[in-house]
GROMACS .gro file of C-alpha atoms in nm:
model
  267
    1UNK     CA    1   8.301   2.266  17.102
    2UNK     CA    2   8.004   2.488  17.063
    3UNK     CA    3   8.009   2.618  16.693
    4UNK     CA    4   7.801   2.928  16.816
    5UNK     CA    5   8.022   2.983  17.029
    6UNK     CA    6   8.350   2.904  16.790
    7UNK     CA    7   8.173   3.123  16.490
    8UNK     CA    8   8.365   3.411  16.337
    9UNK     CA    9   8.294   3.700  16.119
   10UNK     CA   10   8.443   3.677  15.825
   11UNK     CA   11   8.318   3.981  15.613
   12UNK     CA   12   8.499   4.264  15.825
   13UNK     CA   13   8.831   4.379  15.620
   14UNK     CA   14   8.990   4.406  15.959
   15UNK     CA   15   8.965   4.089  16.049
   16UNK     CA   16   9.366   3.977  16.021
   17UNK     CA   17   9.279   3.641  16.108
   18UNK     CA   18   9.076   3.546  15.820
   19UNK     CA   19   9.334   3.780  15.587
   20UNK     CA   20   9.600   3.587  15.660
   21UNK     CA   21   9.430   3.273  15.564
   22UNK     CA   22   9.328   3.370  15.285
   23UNK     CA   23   9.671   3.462  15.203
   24UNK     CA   24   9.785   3.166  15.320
   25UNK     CA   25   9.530   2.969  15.082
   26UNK     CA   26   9.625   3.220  14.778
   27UNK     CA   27  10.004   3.169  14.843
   28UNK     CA   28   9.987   2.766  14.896
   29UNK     CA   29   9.733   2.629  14.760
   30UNK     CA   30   9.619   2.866  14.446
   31UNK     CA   31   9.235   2.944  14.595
   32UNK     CA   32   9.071   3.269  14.646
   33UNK     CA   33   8.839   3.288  14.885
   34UNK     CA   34   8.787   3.614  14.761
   35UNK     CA   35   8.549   3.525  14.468
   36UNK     CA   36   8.342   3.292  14.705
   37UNK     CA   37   8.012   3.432  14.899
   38UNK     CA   38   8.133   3.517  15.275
   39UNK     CA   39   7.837   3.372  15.422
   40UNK     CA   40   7.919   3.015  15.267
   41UNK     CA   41   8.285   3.057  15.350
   42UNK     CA   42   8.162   3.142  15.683
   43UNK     CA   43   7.936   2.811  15.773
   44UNK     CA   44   8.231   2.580  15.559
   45UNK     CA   45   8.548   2.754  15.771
   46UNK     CA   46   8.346   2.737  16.096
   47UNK     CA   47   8.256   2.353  16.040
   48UNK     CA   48   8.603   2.247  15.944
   49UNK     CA   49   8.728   2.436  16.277
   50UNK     CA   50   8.486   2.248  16.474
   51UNK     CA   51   8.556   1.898  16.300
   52UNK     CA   52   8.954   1.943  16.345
   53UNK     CA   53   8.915   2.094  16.704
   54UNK     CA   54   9.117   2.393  16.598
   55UNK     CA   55   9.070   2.676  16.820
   56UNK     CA   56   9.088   2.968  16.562
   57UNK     CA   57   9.166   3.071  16.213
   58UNK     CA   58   9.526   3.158  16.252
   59UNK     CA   59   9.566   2.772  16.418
   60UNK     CA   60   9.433   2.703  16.085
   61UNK     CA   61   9.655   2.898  15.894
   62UNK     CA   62   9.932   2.752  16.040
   63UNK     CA   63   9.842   2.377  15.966
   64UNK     CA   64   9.817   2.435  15.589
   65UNK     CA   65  10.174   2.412  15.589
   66UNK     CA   66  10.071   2.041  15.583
   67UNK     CA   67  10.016   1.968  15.255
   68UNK     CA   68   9.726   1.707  15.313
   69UNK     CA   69   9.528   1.984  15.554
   70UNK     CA   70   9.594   2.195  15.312
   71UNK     CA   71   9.463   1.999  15.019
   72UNK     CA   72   9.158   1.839  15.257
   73UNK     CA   73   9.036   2.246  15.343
   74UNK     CA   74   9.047   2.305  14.972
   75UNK     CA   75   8.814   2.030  14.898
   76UNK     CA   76   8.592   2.112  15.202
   77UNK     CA   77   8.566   2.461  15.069
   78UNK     CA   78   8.489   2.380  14.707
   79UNK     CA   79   8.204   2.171  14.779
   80UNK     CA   80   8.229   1.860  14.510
   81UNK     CA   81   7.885   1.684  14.501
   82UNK     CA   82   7.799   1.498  14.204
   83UNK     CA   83   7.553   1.224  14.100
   84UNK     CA   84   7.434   1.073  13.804
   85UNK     CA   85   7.127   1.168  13.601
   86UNK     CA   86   7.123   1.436  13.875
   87UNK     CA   87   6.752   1.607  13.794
   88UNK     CA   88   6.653   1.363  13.508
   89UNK     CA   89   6.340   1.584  13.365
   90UNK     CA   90   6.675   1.811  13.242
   91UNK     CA   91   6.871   1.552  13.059
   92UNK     CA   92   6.539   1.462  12.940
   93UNK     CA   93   6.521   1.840  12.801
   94UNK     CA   94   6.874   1.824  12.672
   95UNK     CA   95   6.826   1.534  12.492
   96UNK     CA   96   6.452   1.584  12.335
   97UNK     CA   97   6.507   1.983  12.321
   98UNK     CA   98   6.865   2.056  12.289
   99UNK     CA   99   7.004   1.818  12.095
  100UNK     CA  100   6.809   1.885  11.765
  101UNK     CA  101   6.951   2.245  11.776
  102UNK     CA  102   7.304   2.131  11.776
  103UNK     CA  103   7.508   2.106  11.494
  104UNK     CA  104   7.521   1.741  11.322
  105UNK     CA  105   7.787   1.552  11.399
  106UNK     CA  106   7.967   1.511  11.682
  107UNK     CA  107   7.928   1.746  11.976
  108UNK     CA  108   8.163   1.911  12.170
  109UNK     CA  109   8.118   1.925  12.552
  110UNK     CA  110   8.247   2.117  12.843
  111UNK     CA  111   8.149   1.962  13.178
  112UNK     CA  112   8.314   2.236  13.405
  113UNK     CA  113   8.278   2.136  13.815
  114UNK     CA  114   8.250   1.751  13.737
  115UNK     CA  115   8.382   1.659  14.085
  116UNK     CA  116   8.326   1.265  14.091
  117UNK     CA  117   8.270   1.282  13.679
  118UNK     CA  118   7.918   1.172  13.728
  119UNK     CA  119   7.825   1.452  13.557
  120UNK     CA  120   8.021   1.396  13.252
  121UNK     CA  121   8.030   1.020  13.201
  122UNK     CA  122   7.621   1.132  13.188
  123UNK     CA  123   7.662   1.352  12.911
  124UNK     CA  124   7.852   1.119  12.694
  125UNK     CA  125   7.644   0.872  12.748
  126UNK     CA  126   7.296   1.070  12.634
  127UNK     CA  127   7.490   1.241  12.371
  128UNK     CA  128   7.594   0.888  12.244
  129UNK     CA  129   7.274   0.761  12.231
  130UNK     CA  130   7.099   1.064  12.031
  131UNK     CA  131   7.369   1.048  11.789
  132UNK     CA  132   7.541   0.725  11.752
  133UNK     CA  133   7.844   0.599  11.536
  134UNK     CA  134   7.966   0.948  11.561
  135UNK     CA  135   8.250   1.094  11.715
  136UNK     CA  136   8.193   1.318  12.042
  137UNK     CA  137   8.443   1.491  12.267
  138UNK     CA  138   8.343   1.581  12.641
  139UNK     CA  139   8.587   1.766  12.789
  140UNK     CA  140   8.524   1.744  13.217
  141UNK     CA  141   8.745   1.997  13.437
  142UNK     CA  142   8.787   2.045  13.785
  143UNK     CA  143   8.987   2.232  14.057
  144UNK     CA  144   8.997   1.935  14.296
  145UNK     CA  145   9.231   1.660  14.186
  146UNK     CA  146   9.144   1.408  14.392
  147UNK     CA  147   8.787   1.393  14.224
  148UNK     CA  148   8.968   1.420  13.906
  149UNK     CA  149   9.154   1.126  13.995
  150UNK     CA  150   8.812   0.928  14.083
  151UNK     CA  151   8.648   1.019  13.813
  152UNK     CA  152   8.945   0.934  13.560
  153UNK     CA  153   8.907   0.578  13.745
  154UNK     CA  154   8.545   0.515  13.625
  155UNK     CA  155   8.467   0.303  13.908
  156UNK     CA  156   8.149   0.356  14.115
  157UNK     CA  157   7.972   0.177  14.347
  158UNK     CA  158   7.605   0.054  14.399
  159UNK     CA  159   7.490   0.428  14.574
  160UNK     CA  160   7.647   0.560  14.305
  161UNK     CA  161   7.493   0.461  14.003
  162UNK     CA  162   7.144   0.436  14.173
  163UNK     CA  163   6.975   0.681  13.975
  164UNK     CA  164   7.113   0.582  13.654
  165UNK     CA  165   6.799   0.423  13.438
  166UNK     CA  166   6.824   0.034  13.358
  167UNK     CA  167   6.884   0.060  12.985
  168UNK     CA  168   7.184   0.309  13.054
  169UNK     CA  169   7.293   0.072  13.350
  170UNK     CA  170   7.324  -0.230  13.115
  171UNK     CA  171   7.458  -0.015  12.827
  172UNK     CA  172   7.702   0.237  12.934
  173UNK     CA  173   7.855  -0.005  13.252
  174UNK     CA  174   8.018  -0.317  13.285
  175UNK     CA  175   7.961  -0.470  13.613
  176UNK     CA  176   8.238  -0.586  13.839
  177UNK     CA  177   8.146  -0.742  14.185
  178UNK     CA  178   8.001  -0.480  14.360
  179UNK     CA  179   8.118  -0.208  14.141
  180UNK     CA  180   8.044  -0.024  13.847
  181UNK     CA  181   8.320   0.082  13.551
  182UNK     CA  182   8.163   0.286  13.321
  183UNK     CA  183   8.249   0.145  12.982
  184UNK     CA  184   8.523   0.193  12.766
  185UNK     CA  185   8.240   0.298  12.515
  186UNK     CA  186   8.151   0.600  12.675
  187UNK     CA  187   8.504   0.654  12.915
  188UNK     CA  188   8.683   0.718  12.610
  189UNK     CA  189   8.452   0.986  12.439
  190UNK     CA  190   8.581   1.211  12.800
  191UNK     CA  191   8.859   1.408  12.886
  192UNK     CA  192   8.963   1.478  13.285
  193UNK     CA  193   9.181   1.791  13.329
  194UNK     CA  194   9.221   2.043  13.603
  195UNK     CA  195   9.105   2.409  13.575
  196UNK     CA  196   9.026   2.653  13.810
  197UNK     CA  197   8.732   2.882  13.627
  198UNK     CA  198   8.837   3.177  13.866
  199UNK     CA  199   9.187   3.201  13.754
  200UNK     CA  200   9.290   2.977  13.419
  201UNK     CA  201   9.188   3.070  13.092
  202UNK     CA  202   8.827   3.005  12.869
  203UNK     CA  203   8.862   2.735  12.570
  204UNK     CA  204   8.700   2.791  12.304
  205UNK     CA  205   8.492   2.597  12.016
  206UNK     CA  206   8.209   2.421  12.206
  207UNK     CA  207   7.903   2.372  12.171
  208UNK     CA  208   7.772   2.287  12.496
  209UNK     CA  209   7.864   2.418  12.845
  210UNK     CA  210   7.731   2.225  13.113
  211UNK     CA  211   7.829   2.352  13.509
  212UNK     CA  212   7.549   2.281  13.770
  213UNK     CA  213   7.559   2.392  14.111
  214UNK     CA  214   7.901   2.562  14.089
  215UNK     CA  215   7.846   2.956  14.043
  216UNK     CA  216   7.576   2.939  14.362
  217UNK     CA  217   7.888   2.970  14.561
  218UNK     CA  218   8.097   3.239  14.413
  219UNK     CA  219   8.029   3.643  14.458
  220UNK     CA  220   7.851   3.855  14.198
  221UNK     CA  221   8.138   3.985  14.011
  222UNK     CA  222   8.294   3.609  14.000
  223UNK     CA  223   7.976   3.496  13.872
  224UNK     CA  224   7.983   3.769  13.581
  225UNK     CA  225   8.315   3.689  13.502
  226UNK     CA  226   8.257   3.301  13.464
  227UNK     CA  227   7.914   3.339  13.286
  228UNK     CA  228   8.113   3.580  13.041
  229UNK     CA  229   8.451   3.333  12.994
  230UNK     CA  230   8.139   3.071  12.908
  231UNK     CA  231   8.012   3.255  12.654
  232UNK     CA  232   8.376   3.283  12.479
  233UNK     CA  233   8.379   2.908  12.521
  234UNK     CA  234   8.055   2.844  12.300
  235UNK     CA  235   8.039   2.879  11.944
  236UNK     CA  236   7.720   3.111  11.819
  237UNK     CA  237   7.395   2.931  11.875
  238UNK     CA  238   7.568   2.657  12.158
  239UNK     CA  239   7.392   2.605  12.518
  240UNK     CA  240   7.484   2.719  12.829
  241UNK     CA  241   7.340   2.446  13.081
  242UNK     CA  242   7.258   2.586  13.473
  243UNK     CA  243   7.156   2.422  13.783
  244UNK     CA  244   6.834   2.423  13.935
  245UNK     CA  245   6.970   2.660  14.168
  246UNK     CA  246   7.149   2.874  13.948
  247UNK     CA  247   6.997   3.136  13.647
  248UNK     CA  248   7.103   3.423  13.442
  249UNK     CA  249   6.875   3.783  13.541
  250UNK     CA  250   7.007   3.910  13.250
  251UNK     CA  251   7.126   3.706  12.964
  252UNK     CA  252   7.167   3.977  12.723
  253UNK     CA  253   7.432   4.131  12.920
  254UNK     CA  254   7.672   3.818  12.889
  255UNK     CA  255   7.577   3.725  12.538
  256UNK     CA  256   7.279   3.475  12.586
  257UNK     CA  257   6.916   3.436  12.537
  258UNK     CA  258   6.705   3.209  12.760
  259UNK     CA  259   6.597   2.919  12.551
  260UNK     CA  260   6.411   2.713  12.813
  261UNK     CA  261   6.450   2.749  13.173
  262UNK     CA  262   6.842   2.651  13.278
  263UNK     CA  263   6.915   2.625  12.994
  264UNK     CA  264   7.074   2.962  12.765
  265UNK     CA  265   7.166   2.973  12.396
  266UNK     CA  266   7.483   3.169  12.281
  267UNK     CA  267   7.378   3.518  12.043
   0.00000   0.00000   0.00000
């Protein structure tokens, strides 16, 4: 199959087709692709055609009746990449810059898009360090829960922990064969729970809200509405953490002020 010739428009409202997936997807499965850019929808909905050899979107549609298409286009859709000490010069910032200007004692983290829990088992492992013999809390949500399953495992495997530095590798894993558990050190200071930051409610109380690579994907207005629901989440004078690809054009308006670059301090 051709995927020029299989692509679709998506963005027309009069396209039925893609409405009645995404009502479909809304009704079954909780997602709306509504808060998601159309052009990533686009390339994502067009790949998974081609890879199932499913001739259209209402042939789609129709499978998600399946519960394991259903939960497979979900995860396809919502993108869960993860690694590790995943650009290191920033944990190096939150740890030499950030940390000082947090509150002493323990720290209280939201990881939010942890897919694999990379992300989070690497928080709790730098926060540990800076400020040991104290008690932490990183709390590491997801909408997938298969990831959240993996990542509540703690196992990982040789690619996996390749960018982790030695020290961390001998101190924050316990080797198994060929695989990796992350150790019960740092696995206990994290909690894995499901949340969908487009439709469940903001916690409150932290100090620290990490979420990487997530918002590149949603629309404007679903972007606004997560940045603000962040800032509810953060005590005055906590951290909002961004991706590299990510960054707020005007901080002011959600209740932050840029404090180094990705990184945004609660006002």
């Amino acid at each position: 199959m051709n995927p020029r010739q299989n692509a679709h428009n998506f963005q027309s409202e009069e396209d039925t087709s893609y409405a009645y997936l995404c009502r479909r997807l809304r009704e079954l499965g909780g997602m709306d692709l509504a808060a998601y850019k159309s052009a990533q929808v686009q390339r994502r909905l067009n790949s998974f055609l081609e890879r199932h050899r499913l001739p259209n979107l209402i042939a789609l549609a129709r499978s998600l009746d399946d519960p394991q298409r259903l939960e497979e286009l979900k995860i396809f859709l919502t993108i869960n990449v993860s690694e590790f000490f995943r650009n290191p010069e920033r944990f190096l910032e939150l740890q030499d810059q950030v940390m000082p200007h947090l509150p002493p004692g323990g720290v209280r983290v939201w990881s939010a898009g942890c897919a694999n829990g990379a992300e989070p088992y690497t928080l709790a492992m730098i926060i540990q360090k800076a400020r040991p013999n104290v008690e932490h809390h990183v709390w590491a949500t997801d909408i997938d829960g298969p990831s959240l399953a993996k990542a509540e495992a703690a196992l990982f495997g040789p690619q996996d922990v390749k960018s982790v530095p030695r020290g961390f590798l001998r101190s924050s894993f316990v080797q198994e064969g060929q695989v990796y558990r992350v150790h019960p050190r740092v696995r206990r200071l994290v909690q894995f729970a499901r949340h969908d930051l487009l439709r469940d409610e903001f916690p409150t109380g932290y100090h620290l809200v990490v979420c990487r690579n997530v918002l590149i994907y949603f629309t404007e207005e679903a972007r606004a509405k997560v940045c603000m629901g962040f800032r509810q989440a953060l005590v005055p004078g906590g951290f909002l953490f961004m991706g590299g690809t990510e960054t707020l054009l005007n901080p002011p308006a959600f209740g932050f002020a840029q404090f180094r670059p990705f990184f945004y301090r609660a006002v």
